[in-house]
């Protein structure tokens, strides 16, 4: 790892010099919090893009598409596959590109899938492979996370990283709720400036739908906000003089705690992202056949909302009490909530819907707690540059959550699928307790 002074390409006003957040005399807290604010805004847009398909897919057949249940599951799973793969690229970018360029360019890339979906839903004859390609491109939003979070961690001292990263990831996660809450509303009318674009006829009625909808709004409504976010990043962000090439960053894979934390973050964020992508379809597929079936989009945003709020709220608690104990509590809660919810996956009446939703919300809540606690642990377990790489790597693997959950629900009975994840959560509890939380643990964090 080298400093800005050692690297000619790192000269200029974009690059900070002698940056050491652990030294109160030289740490610029205003710059750190300004960076957090701008990158969090852009990360929220990234999550909106990543989960755009989860809000569009349940309405495609209503406007004339003829997609099977498995095709819809795969459509919502593809951003998860892409997000995981792309995070393996983005995790290396902070020390190579710097915060300013990485955030600006990553944000501008979000326009591609947003505009693409706005165009694709205009014609119900759009080939399935194009829909799948656009779903894959939505994964750009998921990939950006593994660049944004490590980059932000460079700006804060370890004692404040629980709060800072909790805020960034938690508020960024609100993008999932925003897209699932806002889209059912914005598709109900013509947006200002796009009134010339005709709506889509509803050929398959559903609760809450009229005779036509403006489903293309789902893709284009956020584009002006993306442009504004990229402009803010370019004008106001700076970059920390941490530099490491691709080969130097591979040393994290020789550390066993990288792999343990990968499992723990798959438990927390993998479940959060996976269930966030599939919650609406789960409701529709499990309870949609009843005469008084619920509108899935009226409930789909609640899970991500609860999980995101828990992630923000638990950041200060993790700074105060440590992350490991909360990771154990998170895993226990997720295991119990998953087992409880499994009893309501073969419903015989709508009377079972309420406990199903409460069980799912409990899973989201404890996943949010664990999302905060694991991000507190990583800067405590690893040195600064390695911690950034581990955050990026674990986030990359956990980003496969929507893909794993999508193909899992499409391939296996829901009860067996939930049982598998309950067992995985329980195994992660044992890992967290043994290596990090118990008295005499190898790496108390």
Short mmCIF file of C-alpha atoms in Angstrom, two decimals:
data_model
loop_
_atom_site.label_atom_id
_atom_site.label_comp_id
_atom_site.label_asym_id
_atom_site.label_seq_id
_atom_site.Cartn_x
_atom_site.Cartn_y
_atom_site.Cartn_z
CA UNK A 1 0.00 0.00 0.00
CA UNK A 2 1.33 3.44 -0.94
CA UNK A 3 0.41 7.02 -0.18
CA UNK A 4 -0.57 9.81 -2.53
CA UNK A 5 2.93 11.30 -2.32
CA UNK A 6 4.44 8.07 -3.62
CA UNK A 7 2.15 7.90 -6.64
CA UNK A 8 2.33 10.61 -9.33
CA UNK A 9 -1.16 9.77 -10.55
CA UNK A 10 -2.53 10.61 -7.10
CA UNK A 11 -1.64 14.30 -7.22
CA UNK A 12 -4.23 17.06 -7.55
CA UNK A 13 -6.96 18.67 -5.49
CA UNK A 14 -9.07 15.50 -5.63
CA UNK A 15 -6.56 13.65 -3.44
CA UNK A 16 -6.13 14.23 0.27
CA UNK A 17 -2.66 14.16 1.83
CA UNK A 18 -1.55 12.79 5.22
CA UNK A 19 -5.04 11.50 5.95
CA UNK A 20 -5.31 9.71 9.31
CA UNK A 21 -8.81 9.49 10.82
CA UNK A 22 -7.41 8.08 14.07
CA UNK A 23 -5.62 11.39 14.76
CA UNK A 24 -8.14 13.93 16.09
CA UNK A 25 -5.82 16.82 15.22
CA UNK A 26 -5.76 16.07 11.50
CA UNK A 27 -9.09 14.29 10.96
CA UNK A 28 -11.53 16.51 9.03
CA UNK A 29 -14.89 15.43 10.43
CA UNK A 30 -16.83 17.82 8.19
CA UNK A 31 -15.33 16.25 5.09
CA UNK A 32 -16.03 12.77 6.44
CA UNK A 33 -19.69 13.47 7.14
CA UNK A 34 -20.11 15.30 3.82
CA UNK A 35 -18.70 12.25 2.06
CA UNK A 36 -21.05 10.01 4.01
CA UNK A 37 -24.05 12.16 3.06
CA UNK A 38 -23.34 12.21 -0.67
CA UNK A 39 -22.32 8.57 -0.99
CA UNK A 40 -25.33 7.47 1.06
CA UNK A 41 -27.67 9.39 -1.24
CA UNK A 42 -26.09 7.71 -4.26
CA UNK A 43 -26.09 4.30 -2.56
CA UNK A 44 -29.83 4.68 -2.01
CA UNK A 45 -30.24 5.22 -5.76
CA UNK A 46 -28.08 2.15 -6.35
CA UNK A 47 -30.36 0.01 -4.18
CA UNK A 48 -33.41 1.44 -5.95
CA UNK A 49 -31.91 0.26 -9.23
CA UNK A 50 -30.91 -3.12 -7.83
CA UNK A 51 -34.45 -3.90 -6.66
CA UNK A 52 -36.28 -2.20 -9.52
CA UNK A 53 -37.25 -5.55 -11.04
CA UNK A 54 -38.83 -6.78 -7.80
CA UNK A 55 -41.37 -3.96 -8.09
CA UNK A 56 -41.95 -4.28 -11.84
CA UNK A 57 -42.14 -8.08 -12.22
CA UNK A 58 -45.44 -8.63 -10.34
CA UNK A 59 -47.19 -6.30 -12.84
CA UNK A 60 -45.76 -7.58 -16.13
CA UNK A 61 -48.43 -10.20 -16.76
CA UNK A 62 -51.12 -7.62 -15.94
CA UNK A 63 -50.15 -5.63 -19.04
CA UNK A 64 -49.98 -8.54 -21.48
CA UNK A 65 -46.72 -10.38 -20.82
CA UNK A 66 -47.13 -14.16 -20.48
CA UNK A 67 -44.39 -15.11 -18.07
CA UNK A 68 -44.53 -18.27 -15.95
CA UNK A 69 -43.98 -18.31 -12.20
CA UNK A 70 -40.47 -19.70 -12.70
CA UNK A 71 -39.67 -17.03 -15.28
CA UNK A 72 -40.74 -14.31 -12.86
CA UNK A 73 -38.63 -15.82 -10.07
CA UNK A 74 -35.62 -15.92 -12.40
CA UNK A 75 -36.28 -12.36 -13.50
CA UNK A 76 -36.17 -11.12 -9.92
CA UNK A 77 -33.22 -13.38 -9.11
CA UNK A 78 -30.99 -12.11 -11.94
CA UNK A 79 -30.09 -8.75 -10.29
CA UNK A 80 -28.83 -10.74 -7.31
CA UNK A 81 -26.57 -12.85 -9.50
CA UNK A 82 -25.30 -9.75 -11.27
CA UNK A 83 -24.89 -7.80 -8.04
CA UNK A 84 -22.75 -10.54 -6.52
CA UNK A 85 -20.56 -10.87 -9.60
CA UNK A 86 -20.15 -7.12 -10.05
CA UNK A 87 -19.31 -6.60 -6.38
CA UNK A 88 -16.26 -8.77 -6.99
CA UNK A 89 -15.13 -6.03 -9.37
CA UNK A 90 -16.25 -3.02 -7.35
CA UNK A 91 -14.52 -4.28 -4.19
CA UNK A 92 -11.14 -3.58 -5.81
CA UNK A 93 -11.98 -0.11 -7.12
CA UNK A 94 -11.69 2.21 -4.05
CA UNK A 95 -7.87 2.01 -3.77
CA UNK A 96 -7.52 2.06 -7.57
CA UNK A 97 -9.95 4.79 -8.69
CA UNK A 98 -10.51 6.80 -5.54
CA UNK A 99 -13.84 7.80 -4.03
CA UNK A 100 -14.70 10.71 -6.32
CA UNK A 101 -14.35 8.98 -9.67
CA UNK A 102 -15.71 5.66 -8.52
CA UNK A 103 -18.90 7.11 -7.01
CA UNK A 104 -19.54 9.47 -9.92
CA UNK A 105 -19.11 6.87 -12.66
CA UNK A 106 -20.97 4.16 -10.73
CA UNK A 107 -23.95 6.47 -10.28
CA UNK A 108 -24.09 7.43 -13.96
CA UNK A 109 -24.18 3.74 -14.94
CA UNK A 110 -27.51 3.38 -13.13
CA UNK A 111 -29.21 5.29 -15.95
CA UNK A 112 -28.73 2.34 -18.34
CA UNK A 113 -31.07 -0.18 -16.62
CA UNK A 114 -33.51 2.53 -15.55
CA UNK A 115 -33.97 3.82 -19.10
CA UNK A 116 -33.95 0.25 -20.42
CA UNK A 117 -36.87 -0.87 -18.28
CA UNK A 118 -38.77 2.29 -19.15
CA UNK A 119 -38.49 1.26 -22.78
CA UNK A 120 -38.97 -2.52 -22.40
CA UNK A 121 -42.35 -2.49 -20.66
CA UNK A 122 -43.83 -0.41 -23.47
CA UNK A 123 -44.20 -3.55 -25.60
CA UNK A 124 -45.49 -6.85 -24.19
CA UNK A 125 -43.72 -8.61 -27.08
CA UNK A 126 -40.31 -7.63 -25.70
CA UNK A 127 -38.29 -10.89 -25.76
CA UNK A 128 -37.58 -12.57 -22.45
CA UNK A 129 -33.83 -12.47 -23.06
CA UNK A 130 -33.97 -8.68 -23.20
CA UNK A 131 -35.85 -8.60 -19.91
CA UNK A 132 -33.22 -10.88 -18.41
CA UNK A 133 -30.42 -8.66 -19.74
CA UNK A 134 -32.02 -5.58 -18.20
CA UNK A 135 -32.43 -7.47 -14.93
CA UNK A 136 -28.74 -8.32 -15.02
CA UNK A 137 -27.86 -4.67 -15.61
CA UNK A 138 -29.87 -3.71 -12.54
CA UNK A 139 -27.14 -5.57 -10.67
CA UNK A 140 -24.90 -2.54 -11.25
CA UNK A 141 -26.73 -1.01 -8.30
CA UNK A 142 -25.86 -4.00 -6.17
CA UNK A 143 -22.26 -4.06 -7.32
CA UNK A 144 -21.68 -0.43 -6.36
CA UNK A 145 -22.21 -1.28 -2.67
CA UNK A 146 -18.85 -3.06 -2.48
CA UNK A 147 -17.12 0.09 -3.66
CA UNK A 148 -19.10 2.66 -1.71
CA UNK A 149 -18.90 1.06 1.74
CA UNK A 150 -15.12 0.36 1.89
CA UNK A 151 -14.46 3.81 0.45
CA UNK A 152 -16.55 5.49 3.15
CA UNK A 153 -14.83 3.46 5.87
CA UNK A 154 -11.53 5.15 4.94
CA UNK A 155 -12.90 8.52 6.11
CA UNK A 156 -13.85 7.56 9.71
CA UNK A 157 -11.96 6.42 12.83
CA UNK A 158 -12.71 2.92 14.02
CA UNK A 159 -14.66 4.16 17.04
CA UNK A 160 -17.21 5.83 14.71
CA UNK A 161 -17.41 3.26 11.94
CA UNK A 162 -20.33 1.42 13.50
CA UNK A 163 -22.44 4.57 13.33
CA UNK A 164 -21.11 5.76 9.95
CA UNK A 165 -21.40 2.45 8.12
CA UNK A 166 -24.69 1.69 9.86
CA UNK A 167 -26.11 4.96 8.56
CA UNK A 168 -24.79 4.48 5.05
CA UNK A 169 -25.86 0.88 4.63
CA UNK A 170 -29.12 1.34 6.53
CA UNK A 171 -30.24 4.44 4.67
CA UNK A 172 -29.00 2.91 1.43
CA UNK A 173 -31.12 -0.16 2.15
CA UNK A 174 -34.14 2.13 2.35
CA UNK A 175 -33.82 2.26 -1.43
CA UNK A 176 -35.42 -1.20 -1.45
CA UNK A 177 -38.49 0.10 0.39
CA UNK A 178 -38.58 3.30 -1.64
CA UNK A 179 -38.75 1.48 -4.96
CA UNK A 180 -41.36 -1.01 -3.72
CA UNK A 181 -43.48 1.69 -2.06
CA UNK A 182 -43.18 4.43 -4.68
CA UNK A 183 -43.59 2.44 -7.89
CA UNK A 184 -47.16 1.22 -7.20
CA UNK A 185 -48.04 4.92 -6.84
CA UNK A 186 -46.12 6.45 -9.77
CA UNK A 187 -47.40 3.89 -12.27
CA UNK A 188 -50.90 5.21 -11.67
CA UNK A 189 -50.53 8.48 -13.60
CA UNK A 190 -48.51 10.26 -16.29
CA UNK A 191 -45.39 11.92 -14.94
CA UNK A 192 -44.76 15.59 -15.56
CA UNK A 193 -42.83 15.86 -18.81
CA UNK A 194 -43.79 12.40 -20.07
CA UNK A 195 -47.51 12.87 -20.65
CA UNK A 196 -47.03 12.09 -24.36
CA UNK A 197 -46.10 8.49 -23.48
CA UNK A 198 -49.28 6.43 -23.58
CA UNK A 199 -50.07 4.07 -20.68
CA UNK A 200 -50.25 0.27 -20.88
CA UNK A 201 -53.65 -1.40 -20.94
CA UNK A 202 -54.39 -3.75 -18.04
CA UNK A 203 -55.47 -7.03 -19.63
CA UNK A 204 -55.35 -9.07 -16.42
CA UNK A 205 -57.04 -7.18 -13.55
CA UNK A 206 -55.53 -7.24 -10.09
CA UNK A 207 -56.33 -5.52 -6.77
CA UNK A 208 -55.63 -1.80 -6.91
CA UNK A 209 -55.30 -1.62 -10.72
CA UNK A 210 -57.51 0.42 -13.00
CA UNK A 211 -57.94 0.03 -16.73
CA UNK A 212 -54.42 1.13 -17.56
CA UNK A 213 -51.09 1.87 -15.87
CA UNK A 214 -47.91 3.79 -16.69
CA UNK A 215 -45.50 0.97 -15.82
CA UNK A 216 -42.71 2.69 -17.78
CA UNK A 217 -42.65 5.34 -15.02
CA UNK A 218 -40.95 2.75 -12.79
CA UNK A 219 -37.81 2.99 -14.87
CA UNK A 220 -37.64 6.68 -15.67
CA UNK A 221 -38.88 8.41 -12.50
CA UNK A 222 -35.50 8.15 -10.76
CA UNK A 223 -33.25 9.25 -13.65
CA UNK A 224 -33.18 12.98 -12.72
CA UNK A 225 -32.18 12.04 -9.16
CA UNK A 226 -29.34 9.90 -10.52
CA UNK A 227 -28.01 12.77 -12.61
CA UNK A 228 -28.12 15.04 -9.55
CA UNK A 229 -26.29 12.44 -7.45
CA UNK A 230 -23.50 12.06 -10.00
CA UNK A 231 -23.09 15.84 -10.17
CA UNK A 232 -22.85 16.13 -6.37
CA UNK A 233 -20.24 13.37 -6.25
CA UNK A 234 -18.07 14.97 -8.91
CA UNK A 235 -18.23 18.43 -7.36
CA UNK A 236 -17.88 17.71 -3.65
CA UNK A 237 -16.17 14.36 -3.05
CA UNK A 238 -12.46 13.83 -2.52
CA UNK A 239 -10.33 10.69 -2.38
CA UNK A 240 -8.26 9.19 0.43
CA UNK A 241 -4.59 8.38 -0.36
CA UNK A 242 -4.94 4.63 0.08
CA UNK A 243 -3.54 2.81 -2.90
CA UNK A 244 -3.23 -0.90 -3.58
CA UNK A 245 -3.19 -2.81 -6.82
CA UNK A 246 -5.25 -5.90 -7.53
CA UNK A 247 -2.56 -8.39 -6.42
CA UNK A 248 -1.89 -6.61 -3.13
CA UNK A 249 -5.57 -6.75 -2.20
CA UNK A 250 -5.73 -10.54 -2.52
CA UNK A 251 -4.06 -11.04 0.86
CA UNK A 252 -7.47 -11.01 2.58
CA UNK A 253 -8.19 -14.47 1.21
CA UNK A 254 -5.35 -15.99 3.25
CA UNK A 255 -7.11 -14.95 6.46
CA UNK A 256 -9.66 -17.43 7.87
CA UNK A 257 -11.69 -14.65 9.45
CA UNK A 258 -12.48 -13.37 5.96
CA UNK A 259 -14.38 -16.58 5.33
CA UNK A 260 -16.09 -16.64 8.72
CA UNK A 261 -17.31 -13.06 8.27
CA UNK A 262 -18.45 -13.97 4.77
CA UNK A 263 -20.75 -16.62 6.24
CA UNK A 264 -22.06 -14.20 8.87
CA UNK A 265 -22.79 -11.48 6.34
CA UNK A 266 -24.48 -14.00 4.05
CA UNK A 267 -26.71 -14.81 7.02
CA UNK A 268 -27.64 -11.19 7.57
CA UNK A 269 -27.51 -9.24 4.30
CA UNK A 270 -27.92 -12.32 2.12
CA UNK A 271 -31.24 -13.04 3.82
CA UNK A 272 -32.24 -9.37 3.82
CA UNK A 273 -31.59 -8.91 0.10
CA UNK A 274 -32.95 -12.34 -0.84
CA UNK A 275 -36.24 -11.98 0.99
CA UNK A 276 -36.53 -8.33 -0.12
CA UNK A 277 -36.43 -9.39 -3.76
CA UNK A 278 -38.88 -12.27 -3.30
CA UNK A 279 -41.30 -11.03 -0.60
CA UNK A 280 -43.86 -9.67 -3.09
CA UNK A 281 -43.81 -12.82 -5.22
CA UNK A 282 -44.01 -15.01 -2.12
CA UNK A 283 -47.19 -13.23 -1.07
CA UNK A 284 -48.65 -13.51 -4.56
CA UNK A 285 -47.74 -17.18 -5.02
CA UNK A 286 -48.73 -18.36 -1.53
CA UNK A 287 -51.83 -16.27 -0.90
CA UNK A 288 -52.82 -14.95 -4.34
CA UNK A 289 -55.34 -17.71 -5.07
CA UNK A 290 -57.73 -16.80 -2.25
CA UNK A 291 -60.83 -14.74 -3.15
CA UNK A 292 -59.79 -11.88 -0.87
CA UNK A 293 -56.10 -12.08 -1.87
CA UNK A 294 -53.85 -9.21 -0.74
CA UNK A 295 -52.07 -6.85 -3.12
CA UNK A 296 -48.43 -7.99 -2.75
CA UNK A 297 -47.01 -4.53 -3.45
CA UNK A 298 -48.89 -3.12 -0.47
CA UNK A 299 -46.79 -5.33 1.81
CA UNK A 300 -43.53 -5.96 -0.07
CA UNK A 301 -41.91 -2.70 1.05
CA UNK A 302 -42.52 -3.32 4.76
CA UNK A 303 -39.81 -5.96 5.18
CA UNK A 304 -36.98 -3.89 3.70
CA UNK A 305 -38.25 -0.87 5.65
CA UNK A 306 -38.06 -2.72 8.97
CA UNK A 307 -34.64 -4.21 8.18
CA UNK A 308 -33.18 -0.91 7.04
CA UNK A 309 -34.47 0.94 10.10
CA UNK A 310 -32.97 -1.72 12.39
CA UNK A 311 -29.62 -1.39 10.64
CA UNK A 312 -29.52 2.37 11.22
CA UNK A 313 -30.76 2.16 14.82
CA UNK A 314 -28.28 -0.54 15.87
CA UNK A 315 -25.16 1.26 14.60
CA UNK A 316 -24.70 3.28 17.84
CA UNK A 317 -25.52 0.21 19.97
CA UNK A 318 -22.84 -1.78 18.15
CA UNK A 319 -20.30 1.00 18.78
CA UNK A 320 -21.23 0.93 22.48
CA UNK A 321 -21.46 -2.81 23.17
CA UNK A 322 -19.47 -4.31 20.30
CA UNK A 323 -20.72 -6.05 17.19
CA UNK A 324 -20.21 -9.71 18.07
CA UNK A 325 -22.88 -9.96 20.76
CA UNK A 326 -25.46 -8.40 18.43
CA UNK A 327 -24.48 -10.78 15.62
CA UNK A 328 -25.24 -13.70 17.92
CA UNK A 329 -28.58 -12.17 18.95
CA UNK A 330 -29.36 -11.49 15.29
CA UNK A 331 -28.69 -15.09 14.30
CA UNK A 332 -30.80 -16.52 17.11
CA UNK A 333 -33.67 -14.22 16.20
CA UNK A 334 -33.45 -15.07 12.51
CA UNK A 335 -33.40 -18.79 13.22
CA UNK A 336 -36.48 -18.65 15.42
CA UNK A 337 -38.39 -16.33 13.08
CA UNK A 338 -37.63 -18.52 10.06
CA UNK A 339 -38.89 -21.65 11.81
CA UNK A 340 -42.04 -19.78 12.90
CA UNK A 341 -42.74 -18.50 9.38
CA UNK A 342 -42.32 -21.97 7.87
CA UNK A 343 -45.62 -23.01 9.51
CA UNK A 344 -47.51 -20.56 7.27
CA UNK A 345 -46.10 -21.47 3.86
CA UNK A 346 -48.92 -23.88 2.93
CA UNK A 347 -51.95 -21.75 3.79
CA UNK A 348 -55.51 -23.02 3.77
CA UNK A 349 -57.11 -19.62 4.33
CA UNK A 350 -56.35 -15.92 4.56
CA UNK A 351 -56.38 -16.25 8.35
CA UNK A 352 -52.77 -17.44 8.08
CA UNK A 353 -51.62 -14.35 6.19
CA UNK A 354 -51.13 -12.10 9.22
CA UNK A 355 -48.79 -14.48 11.12
CA UNK A 356 -46.89 -15.10 7.87
CA UNK A 357 -46.28 -11.37 7.46
CA UNK A 358 -45.29 -10.93 11.12
CA UNK A 359 -42.85 -13.83 10.83
CA UNK A 360 -41.29 -12.32 7.74
CA UNK A 361 -40.99 -8.91 9.39
CA UNK A 362 -39.19 -10.55 12.33
CA UNK A 363 -36.69 -12.08 9.91
CA UNK A 364 -36.12 -8.67 8.34
CA UNK A 365 -35.72 -6.99 11.74
CA UNK A 366 -33.07 -9.39 13.03
CA UNK A 367 -31.31 -9.35 9.64
CA UNK A 368 -31.08 -5.56 9.94
CA UNK A 369 -29.54 -5.85 13.42
CA UNK A 370 -26.98 -8.30 12.06
CA UNK A 371 -26.21 -6.09 9.08
CA UNK A 372 -25.17 -3.35 11.49
CA UNK A 373 -23.22 -5.61 13.84
CA UNK A 374 -21.17 -7.40 11.18
CA UNK A 375 -20.07 -4.07 9.69
CA UNK A 376 -18.93 -3.01 13.14
CA UNK A 377 -16.95 -6.22 13.52
CA UNK A 378 -14.95 -6.09 10.32
CA UNK A 379 -13.02 -2.83 11.00
CA UNK A 380 -12.21 -4.23 14.47
CA UNK A 381 -10.97 -7.60 13.19
CA UNK A 382 -8.86 -6.36 10.24
CA UNK A 383 -6.46 -3.47 9.61
CA UNK A 384 -7.89 -0.50 7.69
CA UNK A 385 -7.05 -1.42 4.09
CA UNK A 386 -7.84 -5.09 4.63
CA UNK A 387 -11.11 -4.19 6.37
CA UNK A 388 -12.17 -2.29 3.27
CA UNK A 389 -11.41 -5.31 1.11
CA UNK A 390 -13.22 -7.71 3.45
CA UNK A 391 -16.26 -5.43 3.55
CA UNK A 392 -16.29 -5.46 -0.24
CA UNK A 393 -15.81 -9.23 -0.51
CA UNK A 394 -18.40 -10.23 2.09
CA UNK A 395 -20.85 -7.80 0.52
CA UNK A 396 -20.18 -9.40 -2.87
CA UNK A 397 -21.04 -12.89 -1.65
CA UNK A 398 -24.09 -11.71 0.31
CA UNK A 399 -25.32 -9.90 -2.81
CA UNK A 400 -26.05 -13.31 -4.31
CA UNK A 401 -28.97 -13.43 -1.85
CA UNK A 402 -31.67 -12.42 -4.38
CA UNK A 403 -30.30 -14.97 -6.86
CA UNK A 404 -30.00 -17.82 -4.34
CA UNK A 405 -33.43 -17.13 -2.90
CA UNK A 406 -34.98 -16.74 -6.34
CA UNK A 407 -33.72 -20.03 -7.77
CA UNK A 408 -34.28 -21.74 -4.41
CA UNK A 409 -37.94 -20.80 -4.27
CA UNK A 410 -38.34 -21.70 -7.95
CA UNK A 411 -36.71 -25.12 -7.49
CA UNK A 412 -37.72 -26.37 -4.02
CA UNK A 413 -40.83 -26.42 -1.82
CA UNK A 414 -41.02 -23.28 0.29
CA UNK A 415 -41.05 -25.22 3.59
CA UNK A 416 -37.84 -27.09 2.74
CA UNK A 417 -36.24 -23.88 1.53
CA UNK A 418 -36.99 -22.11 4.82
CA UNK A 419 -35.77 -25.13 6.82
CA UNK A 420 -32.41 -25.06 5.02
CA UNK A 421 -31.86 -21.39 5.82
CA UNK A 422 -32.91 -21.85 9.44
CA UNK A 423 -30.18 -24.50 9.79
CA UNK A 424 -27.65 -22.20 8.12
CA UNK A 425 -28.55 -19.34 10.48
CA UNK A 426 -28.08 -21.62 13.49
CA UNK A 427 -24.62 -22.68 12.25
CA UNK A 428 -23.65 -19.02 11.86
CA UNK A 429 -24.69 -18.34 15.46
CA UNK A 430 -22.20 -20.98 16.59
CA UNK A 431 -19.42 -19.39 14.50
CA UNK A 432 -20.11 -15.88 15.80
CA UNK A 433 -20.22 -17.00 19.43
CA UNK A 434 -17.07 -19.15 19.26
CA UNK A 435 -14.73 -16.83 17.38
CA UNK A 436 -15.97 -13.37 18.43
CA UNK A 437 -18.49 -13.20 21.28
CA UNK A 438 -17.54 -15.70 24.00
CA UNK A 439 -15.13 -14.95 26.81
CA UNK A 440 -11.63 -15.66 25.52
CA UNK A 441 -12.72 -15.48 21.86
CA UNK A 442 -9.97 -15.39 19.24
CA UNK A 443 -10.96 -11.98 17.86
CA UNK A 444 -13.37 -10.23 20.25
CA UNK A 445 -15.19 -7.58 18.25
#
